[in-house]
CSV table of C-alpha atoms in Angstrom, one decimal:
chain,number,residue,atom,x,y,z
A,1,UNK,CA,34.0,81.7,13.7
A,2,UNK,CA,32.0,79.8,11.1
A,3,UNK,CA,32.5,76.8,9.0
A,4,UNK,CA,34.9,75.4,11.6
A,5,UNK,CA,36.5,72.2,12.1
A,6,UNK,CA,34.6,71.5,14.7
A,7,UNK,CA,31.3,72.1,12.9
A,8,UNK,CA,32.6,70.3,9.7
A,9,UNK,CA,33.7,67.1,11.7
A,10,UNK,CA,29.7,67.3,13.6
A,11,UNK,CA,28.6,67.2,9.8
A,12,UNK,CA,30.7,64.7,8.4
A,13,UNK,CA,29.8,62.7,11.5
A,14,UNK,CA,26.4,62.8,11.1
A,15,UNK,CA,26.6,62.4,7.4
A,16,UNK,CA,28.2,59.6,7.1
A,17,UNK,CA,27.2,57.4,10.4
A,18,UNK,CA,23.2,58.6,9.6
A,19,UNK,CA,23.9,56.0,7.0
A,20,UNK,CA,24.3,53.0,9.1
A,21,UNK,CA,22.2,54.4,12.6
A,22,UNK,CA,18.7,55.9,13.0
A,23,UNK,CA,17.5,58.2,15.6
A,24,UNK,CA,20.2,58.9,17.7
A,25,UNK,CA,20.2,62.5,17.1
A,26,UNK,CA,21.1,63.4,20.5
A,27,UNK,CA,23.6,60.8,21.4
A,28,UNK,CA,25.0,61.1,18.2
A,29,UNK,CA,25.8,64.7,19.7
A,30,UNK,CA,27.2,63.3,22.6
A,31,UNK,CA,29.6,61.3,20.8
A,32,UNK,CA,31.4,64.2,18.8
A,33,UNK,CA,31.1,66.3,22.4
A,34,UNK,CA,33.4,63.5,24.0
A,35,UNK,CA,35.7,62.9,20.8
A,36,UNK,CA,36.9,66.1,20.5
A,37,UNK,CA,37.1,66.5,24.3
A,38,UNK,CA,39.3,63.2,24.1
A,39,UNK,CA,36.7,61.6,26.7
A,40,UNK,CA,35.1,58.1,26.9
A,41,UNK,CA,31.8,57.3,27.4
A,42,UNK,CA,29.1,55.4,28.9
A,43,UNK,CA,26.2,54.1,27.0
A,44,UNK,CA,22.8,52.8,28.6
A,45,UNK,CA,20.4,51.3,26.9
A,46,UNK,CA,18.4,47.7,26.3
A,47,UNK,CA,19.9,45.2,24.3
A,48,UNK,CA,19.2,45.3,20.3
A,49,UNK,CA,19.3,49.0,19.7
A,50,UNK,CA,22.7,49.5,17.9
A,51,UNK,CA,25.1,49.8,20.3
A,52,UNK,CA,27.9,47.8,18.4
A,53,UNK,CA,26.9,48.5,15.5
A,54,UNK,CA,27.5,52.5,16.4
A,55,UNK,CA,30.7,51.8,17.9
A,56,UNK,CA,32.3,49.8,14.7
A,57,UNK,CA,30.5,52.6,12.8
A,58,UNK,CA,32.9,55.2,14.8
A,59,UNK,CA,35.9,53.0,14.0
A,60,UNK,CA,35.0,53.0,10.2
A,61,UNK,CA,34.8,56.7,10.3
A,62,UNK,CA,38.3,57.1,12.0
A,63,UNK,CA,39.7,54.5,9.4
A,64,UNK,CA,40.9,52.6,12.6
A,65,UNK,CA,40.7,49.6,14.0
A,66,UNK,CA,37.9,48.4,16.4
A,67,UNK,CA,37.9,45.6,19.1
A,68,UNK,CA,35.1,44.3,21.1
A,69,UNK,CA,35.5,43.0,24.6
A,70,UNK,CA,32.5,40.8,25.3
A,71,UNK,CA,32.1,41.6,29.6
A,72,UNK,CA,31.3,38.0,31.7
A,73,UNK,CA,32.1,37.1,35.0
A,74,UNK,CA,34.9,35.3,34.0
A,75,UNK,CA,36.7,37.7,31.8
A,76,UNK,CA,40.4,38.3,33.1
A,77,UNK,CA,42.5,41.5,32.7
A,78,UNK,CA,45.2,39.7,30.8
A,79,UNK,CA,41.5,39.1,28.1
A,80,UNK,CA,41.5,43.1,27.4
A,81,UNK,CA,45.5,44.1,27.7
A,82,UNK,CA,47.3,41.2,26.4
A,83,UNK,CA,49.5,39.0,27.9
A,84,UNK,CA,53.4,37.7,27.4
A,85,UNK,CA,54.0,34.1,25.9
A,86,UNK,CA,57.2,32.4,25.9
A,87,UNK,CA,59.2,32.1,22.0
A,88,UNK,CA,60.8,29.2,22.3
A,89,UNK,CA,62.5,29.7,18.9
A,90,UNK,CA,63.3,33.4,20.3
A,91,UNK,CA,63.9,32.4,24.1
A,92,UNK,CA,62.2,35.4,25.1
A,93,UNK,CA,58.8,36.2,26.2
A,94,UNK,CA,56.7,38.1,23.4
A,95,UNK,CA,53.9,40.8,24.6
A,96,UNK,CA,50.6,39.3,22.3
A,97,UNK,CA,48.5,42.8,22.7
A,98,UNK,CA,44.8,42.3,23.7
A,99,UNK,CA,42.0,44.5,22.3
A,100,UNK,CA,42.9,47.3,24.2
A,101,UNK,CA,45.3,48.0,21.6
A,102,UNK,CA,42.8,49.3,19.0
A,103,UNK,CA,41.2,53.0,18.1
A,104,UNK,CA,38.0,52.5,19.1
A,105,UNK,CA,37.1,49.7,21.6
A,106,UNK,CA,33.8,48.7,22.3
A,107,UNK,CA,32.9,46.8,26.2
A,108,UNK,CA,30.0,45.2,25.8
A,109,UNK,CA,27.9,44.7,29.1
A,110,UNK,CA,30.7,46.2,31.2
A,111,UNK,CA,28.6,45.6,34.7
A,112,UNK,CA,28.9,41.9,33.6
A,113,UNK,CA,32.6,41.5,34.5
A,114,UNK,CA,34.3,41.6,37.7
A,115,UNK,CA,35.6,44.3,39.7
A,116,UNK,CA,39.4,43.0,39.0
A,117,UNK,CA,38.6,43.1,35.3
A,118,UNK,CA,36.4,46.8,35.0
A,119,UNK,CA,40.1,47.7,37.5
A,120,UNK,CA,41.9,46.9,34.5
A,121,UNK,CA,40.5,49.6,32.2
A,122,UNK,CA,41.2,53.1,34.9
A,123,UNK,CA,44.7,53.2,33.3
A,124,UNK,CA,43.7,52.6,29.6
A,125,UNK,CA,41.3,55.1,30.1
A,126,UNK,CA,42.9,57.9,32.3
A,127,UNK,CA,46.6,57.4,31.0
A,128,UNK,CA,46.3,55.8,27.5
A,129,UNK,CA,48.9,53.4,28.9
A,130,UNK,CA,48.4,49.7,30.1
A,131,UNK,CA,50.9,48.6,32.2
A,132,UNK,CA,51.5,44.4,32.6
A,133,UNK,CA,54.4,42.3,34.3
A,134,UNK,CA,56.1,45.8,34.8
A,135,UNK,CA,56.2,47.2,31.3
A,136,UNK,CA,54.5,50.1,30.0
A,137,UNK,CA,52.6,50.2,26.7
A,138,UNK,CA,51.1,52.9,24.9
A,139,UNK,CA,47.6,52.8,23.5
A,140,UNK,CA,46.4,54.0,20.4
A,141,UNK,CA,47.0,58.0,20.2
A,142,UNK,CA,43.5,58.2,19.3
A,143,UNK,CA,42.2,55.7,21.9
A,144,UNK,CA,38.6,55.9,22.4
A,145,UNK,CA,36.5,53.4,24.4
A,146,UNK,CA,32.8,53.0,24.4
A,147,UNK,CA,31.3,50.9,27.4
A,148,UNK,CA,27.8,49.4,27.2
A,149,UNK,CA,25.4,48.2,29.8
A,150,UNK,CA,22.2,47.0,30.2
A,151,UNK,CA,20.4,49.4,33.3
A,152,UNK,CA,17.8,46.9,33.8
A,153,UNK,CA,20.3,44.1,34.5
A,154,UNK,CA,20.0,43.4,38.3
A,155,UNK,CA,21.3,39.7,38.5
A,156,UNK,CA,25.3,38.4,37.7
A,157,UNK,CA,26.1,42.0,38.1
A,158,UNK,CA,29.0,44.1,39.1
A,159,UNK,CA,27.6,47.7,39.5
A,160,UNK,CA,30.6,49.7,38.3
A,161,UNK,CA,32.0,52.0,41.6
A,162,UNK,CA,32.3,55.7,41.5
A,163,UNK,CA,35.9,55.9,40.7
A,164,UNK,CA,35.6,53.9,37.8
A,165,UNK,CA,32.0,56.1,36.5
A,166,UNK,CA,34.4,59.3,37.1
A,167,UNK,CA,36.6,58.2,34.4
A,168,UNK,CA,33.8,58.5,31.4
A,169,UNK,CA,34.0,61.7,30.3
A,170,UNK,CA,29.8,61.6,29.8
A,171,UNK,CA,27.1,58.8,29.9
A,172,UNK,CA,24.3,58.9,26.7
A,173,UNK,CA,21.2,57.0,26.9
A,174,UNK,CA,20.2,55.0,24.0
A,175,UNK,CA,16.2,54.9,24.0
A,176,UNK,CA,13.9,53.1,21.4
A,177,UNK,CA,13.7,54.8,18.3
A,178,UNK,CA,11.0,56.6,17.2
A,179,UNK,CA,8.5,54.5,14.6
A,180,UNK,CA,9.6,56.6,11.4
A,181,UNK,CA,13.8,55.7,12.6
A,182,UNK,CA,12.2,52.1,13.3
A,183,UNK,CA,10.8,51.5,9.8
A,184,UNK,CA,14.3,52.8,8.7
A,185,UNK,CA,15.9,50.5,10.7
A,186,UNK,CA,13.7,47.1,9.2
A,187,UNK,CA,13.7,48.8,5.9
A,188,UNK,CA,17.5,49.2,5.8
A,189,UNK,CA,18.8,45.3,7.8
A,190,UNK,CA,15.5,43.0,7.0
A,191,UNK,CA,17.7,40.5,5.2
A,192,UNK,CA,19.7,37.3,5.4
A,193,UNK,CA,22.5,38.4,7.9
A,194,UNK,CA,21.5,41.9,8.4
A,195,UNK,CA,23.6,43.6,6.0
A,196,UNK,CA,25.5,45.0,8.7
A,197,UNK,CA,29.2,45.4,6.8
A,198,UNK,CA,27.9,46.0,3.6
A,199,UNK,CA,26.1,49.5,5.2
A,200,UNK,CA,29.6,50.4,7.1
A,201,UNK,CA,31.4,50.3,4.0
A,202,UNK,CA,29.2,53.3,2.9
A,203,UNK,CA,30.9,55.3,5.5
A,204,UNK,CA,33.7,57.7,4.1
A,205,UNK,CA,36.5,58.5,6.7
A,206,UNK,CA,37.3,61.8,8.4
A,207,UNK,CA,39.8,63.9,6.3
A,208,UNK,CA,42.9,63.6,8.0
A,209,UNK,CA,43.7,66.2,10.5
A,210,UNK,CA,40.2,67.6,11.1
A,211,UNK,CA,39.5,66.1,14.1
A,212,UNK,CA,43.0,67.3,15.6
A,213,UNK,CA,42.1,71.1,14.2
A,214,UNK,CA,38.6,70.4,16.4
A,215,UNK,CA,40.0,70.0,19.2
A,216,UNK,CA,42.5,72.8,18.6
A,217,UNK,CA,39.6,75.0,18.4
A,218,UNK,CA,38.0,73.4,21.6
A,219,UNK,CA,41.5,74.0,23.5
A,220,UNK,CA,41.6,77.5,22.5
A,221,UNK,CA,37.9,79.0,23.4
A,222,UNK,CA,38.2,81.7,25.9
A,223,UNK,CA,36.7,81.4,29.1
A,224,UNK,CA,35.9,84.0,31.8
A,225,UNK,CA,36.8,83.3,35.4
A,226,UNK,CA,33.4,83.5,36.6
A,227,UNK,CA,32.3,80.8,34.5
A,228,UNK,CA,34.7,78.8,36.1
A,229,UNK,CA,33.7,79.9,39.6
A,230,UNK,CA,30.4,78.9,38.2
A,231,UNK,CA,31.0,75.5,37.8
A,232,UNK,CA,32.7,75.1,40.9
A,233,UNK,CA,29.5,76.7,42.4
A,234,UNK,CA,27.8,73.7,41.1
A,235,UNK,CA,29.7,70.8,41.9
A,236,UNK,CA,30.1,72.6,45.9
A,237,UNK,CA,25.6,72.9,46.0
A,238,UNK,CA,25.8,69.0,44.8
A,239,UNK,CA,28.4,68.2,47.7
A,240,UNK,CA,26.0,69.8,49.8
A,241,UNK,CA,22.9,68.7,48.3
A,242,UNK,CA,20.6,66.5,51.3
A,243,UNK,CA,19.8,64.0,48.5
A,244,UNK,CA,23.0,63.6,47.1
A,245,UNK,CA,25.5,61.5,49.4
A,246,UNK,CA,28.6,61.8,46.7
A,247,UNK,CA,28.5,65.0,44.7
A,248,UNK,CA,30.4,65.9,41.7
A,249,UNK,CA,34.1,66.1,42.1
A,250,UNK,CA,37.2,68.2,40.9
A,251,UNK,CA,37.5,65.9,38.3
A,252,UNK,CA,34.0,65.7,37.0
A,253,UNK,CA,34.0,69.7,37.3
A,254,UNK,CA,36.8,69.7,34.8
A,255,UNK,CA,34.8,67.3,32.5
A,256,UNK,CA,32.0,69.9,32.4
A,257,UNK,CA,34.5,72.6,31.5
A,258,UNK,CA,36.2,71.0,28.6
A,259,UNK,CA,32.7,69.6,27.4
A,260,UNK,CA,31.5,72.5,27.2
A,261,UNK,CA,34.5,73.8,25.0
A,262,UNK,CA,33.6,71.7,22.5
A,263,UNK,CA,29.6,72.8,22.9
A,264,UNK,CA,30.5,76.5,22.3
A,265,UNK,CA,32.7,75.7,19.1
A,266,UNK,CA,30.0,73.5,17.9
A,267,UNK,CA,27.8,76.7,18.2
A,268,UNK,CA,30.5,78.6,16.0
A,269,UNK,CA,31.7,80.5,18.9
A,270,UNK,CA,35.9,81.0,20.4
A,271,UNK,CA,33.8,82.2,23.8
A,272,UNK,CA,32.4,80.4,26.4
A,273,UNK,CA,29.3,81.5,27.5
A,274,UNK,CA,26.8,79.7,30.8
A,275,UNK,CA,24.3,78.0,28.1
A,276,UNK,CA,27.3,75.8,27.0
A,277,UNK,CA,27.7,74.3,30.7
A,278,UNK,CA,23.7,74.1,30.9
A,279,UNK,CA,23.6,72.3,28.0
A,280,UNK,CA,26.2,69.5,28.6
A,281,UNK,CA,26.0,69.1,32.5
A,282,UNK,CA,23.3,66.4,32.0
A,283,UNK,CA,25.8,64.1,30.1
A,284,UNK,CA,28.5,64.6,32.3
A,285,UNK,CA,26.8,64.9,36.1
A,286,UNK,CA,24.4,62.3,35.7
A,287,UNK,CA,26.6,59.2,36.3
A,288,UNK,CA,28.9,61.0,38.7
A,289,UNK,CA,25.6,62.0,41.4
A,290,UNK,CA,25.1,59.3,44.0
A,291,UNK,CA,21.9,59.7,45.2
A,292,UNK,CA,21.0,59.2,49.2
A,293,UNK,CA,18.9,56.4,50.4
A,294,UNK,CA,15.8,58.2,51.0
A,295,UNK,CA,15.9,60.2,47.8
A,296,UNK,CA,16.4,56.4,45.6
A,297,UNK,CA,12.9,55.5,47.9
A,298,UNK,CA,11.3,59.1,47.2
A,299,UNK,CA,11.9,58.1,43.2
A,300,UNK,CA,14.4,60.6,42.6
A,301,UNK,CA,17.0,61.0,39.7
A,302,UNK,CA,20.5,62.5,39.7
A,303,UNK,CA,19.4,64.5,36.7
A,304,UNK,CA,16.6,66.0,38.9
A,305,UNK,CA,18.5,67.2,41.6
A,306,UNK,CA,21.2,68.6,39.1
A,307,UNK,CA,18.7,70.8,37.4
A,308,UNK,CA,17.5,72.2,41.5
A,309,UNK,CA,20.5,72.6,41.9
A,310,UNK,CA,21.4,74.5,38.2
A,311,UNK,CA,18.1,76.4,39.3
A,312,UNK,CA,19.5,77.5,42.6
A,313,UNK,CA,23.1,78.7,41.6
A,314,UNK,CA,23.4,82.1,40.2
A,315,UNK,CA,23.9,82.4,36.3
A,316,UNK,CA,27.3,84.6,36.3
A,317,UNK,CA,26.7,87.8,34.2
A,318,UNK,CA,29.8,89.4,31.7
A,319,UNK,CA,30.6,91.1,28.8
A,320,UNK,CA,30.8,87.9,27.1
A,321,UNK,CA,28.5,85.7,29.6
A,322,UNK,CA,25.1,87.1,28.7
């Protein structure tokens, strides 16, 4: 395979947002990883770094619409999927969508609202469905939400629980730019206002279909049984792991897998081979790895104990798996 969809959506990606963002090479990869894999994802990072201005970036590529949902303590589920109100002229009650109902929606601070509110997204997210007063609605077909938080936040926090972690497909890190990306940066937004929409409306959409032919190509990479015994070998040595007290699960195993599609298409290959799960396992296990008391105290990180354990399990060896 060469020149594939999946390779010519990376490039237009990068093309295209590279005109608004600096040095986010890596998450930048992360994001096309979890669009064609139809995932969501996680991003952690300090405040200021481009976060929203990535997201609306994504939505300007898509040629869809973007919403942002600003996360408080007092934000309500009815905020983020809508609510009915009465027509009196109609005598009926009207469904008013919230900004759940866009392409590409951005959560700002996520840890910020409450547990009733962050319960309010599992559905959105694992269904593309929001469901209120009894009545189904569909999401976008090309739903894709991007939640935010701050890691050094400790106070007016609600730490998001596993089950609602497991539901992001991977979590990136955004990390200060390097100085040459931070000139670019002041060079590109020192000005009254920032210049902000006049730089997305440099981006040029995706050509229609290309991103469907991606993940086409993602769906339809062979894979060996023993890679699949392979990752299963993983997630059972994290379940087992004496610093881990929540390993990764069935579902998280299944994220690796179809992340790791997309990483061996990427690579111009229809084959899966073990270097594709090596490579995206950090984006997908790191969020999902609960760490034991002792190992938090010892200064350990769920990324750590992923790569003893990646160190431990056997590499499977095949025709195609070399």
């Amino acid at each position: 395979m060469s020149n594939n969809a999946a390779q010519n959506l990376n490039l237009h990606l990068r093309q295209q947002i590279g005109k608004v963002v600096f040095g986010m090479d890596e998450v930048l990869h992360g994001l096309v990883i979890a669009w064609i894999a139809d995932g969501h994802v996680l991003l952690e990072g300090a405040p200021g770094l481009g976060k929203t201005l990535l997201a609306k970036s994504l939505a300007q590529l898509m040629s869809g619409s973007f919403g942002r949902i600003q996360g408080t303590a007092d934000l309500m589920p009815s905020d983020i999927t809508g609510l009915h109100i009465f027509n009196t002229e109609a005598n009926s009650f009207e469904f008013v969508p919230g900004p759940l109902f866009n392409e590409v929606v951005l959560v700002d601070e996520i840890n910020r609202a409450g547990p009733k509110t962050q319960s309010a997204l599992l559905q959105a997210m694992e269904e593309k469905l929001v469901t209120l007063d009894r009545k189904t609605y569909p999401l976008a077909e090309n739903f894709f939400l991007i939640a935010a938080q701050n890691p050094f936040d400790f106070e007016g926090v609600y730490p998001l629980l596993e089950s609602q972690l497991d539901r992001f497909l991977v979590r990136l890190d955004i990390n200060y730019p390097q100085l040459p990306a931070e000139v670019a940066v002041l060079r590109h937004y020192d000005k009254p206002g920032g210049g902000h929409s006049t730089a997305l409306q440099q981006i040029q959409a995706l050509p229609d279909t290309l991103l469907q032919q991606a993940r086409q190509e993602a769906a339809a990479v062979h894979v060996e049984d023993c890679l699949y015994q392979y990752a299963i070998m993983l997630a059972e040595a994290s379940r087992n792991h004496p610093r881990l007290s929540l390993g990764l699960s069935t579902r998280g195993a299944l994220a690796v897998m179809r992340c790791a599609r997309v990483e061996a298409v990427l690579d111009g290959r229809d084959f899966l081979i073990p270097d594709d799960i090596k490579a995206v396992a950090p984006l997908v296990v790191g969020h999902r790895l609960l760490l034991s008391s002792e190992a938090m105290l010892e200064g350990y990180s769920a990324i750590q104990i992923y790569r003893e354990i990646e160190n431990q399990v056997a590499v499977p060896r095949s025709a195609e798996a070399k």
